[in-house]
Tab-separated table of C-alpha atoms in Angstrom:
chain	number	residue	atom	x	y	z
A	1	UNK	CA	-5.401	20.543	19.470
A	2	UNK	CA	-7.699	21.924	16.714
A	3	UNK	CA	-10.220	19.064	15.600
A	4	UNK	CA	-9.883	20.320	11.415
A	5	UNK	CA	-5.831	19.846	12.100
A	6	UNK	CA	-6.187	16.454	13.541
A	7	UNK	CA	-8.269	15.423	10.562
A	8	UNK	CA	-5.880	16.857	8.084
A	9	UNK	CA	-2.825	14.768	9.741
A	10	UNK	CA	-4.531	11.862	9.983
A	11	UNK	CA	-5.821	12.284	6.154
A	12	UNK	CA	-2.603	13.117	5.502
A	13	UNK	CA	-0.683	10.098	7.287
A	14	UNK	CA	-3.363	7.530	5.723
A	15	UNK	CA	-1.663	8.647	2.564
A	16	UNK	CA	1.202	8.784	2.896
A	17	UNK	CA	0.907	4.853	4.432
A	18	UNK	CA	-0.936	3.910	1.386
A	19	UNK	CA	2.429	5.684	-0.878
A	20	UNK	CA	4.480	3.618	1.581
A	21	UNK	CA	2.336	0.457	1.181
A	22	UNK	CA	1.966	0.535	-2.578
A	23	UNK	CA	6.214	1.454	-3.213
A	24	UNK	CA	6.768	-1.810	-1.083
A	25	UNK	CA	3.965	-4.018	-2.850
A	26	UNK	CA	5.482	-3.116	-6.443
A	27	UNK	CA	9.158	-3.599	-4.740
A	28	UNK	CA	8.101	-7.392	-3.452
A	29	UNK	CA	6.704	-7.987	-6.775
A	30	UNK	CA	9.320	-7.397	-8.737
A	31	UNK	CA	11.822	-9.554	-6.445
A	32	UNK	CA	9.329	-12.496	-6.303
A	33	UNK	CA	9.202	-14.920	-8.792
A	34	UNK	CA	5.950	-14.814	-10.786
A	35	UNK	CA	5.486	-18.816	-10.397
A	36	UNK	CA	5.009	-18.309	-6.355
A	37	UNK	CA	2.226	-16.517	-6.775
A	38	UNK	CA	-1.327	-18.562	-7.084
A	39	UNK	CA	-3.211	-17.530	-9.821
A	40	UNK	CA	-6.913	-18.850	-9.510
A	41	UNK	CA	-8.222	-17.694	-12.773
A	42	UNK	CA	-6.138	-19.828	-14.587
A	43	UNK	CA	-8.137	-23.315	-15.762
């Protein structure tokens, strides 16, 4: 297997994670309540 290929798929599949990983962040936070989340900035 060509060494530029397997670069490009792995580039490739790290983005497409990070796609996957963002949709499902944005997806939990709007389905959990903003109180259960700590919020250390607050005094």
């Amino acid at each position: 297997m060509n060494r530029k290929r397997l670069v490009i798929l792995l580039s490739a599949a790290l983005a497409i994670a990070a796609f996957v990983a963002g949709a499902v962040a944005q997806r939990a936070g709007m389905f959990v309540p903003d109180r259960s989340i700590p919020t250390r900035d607050v005094s």
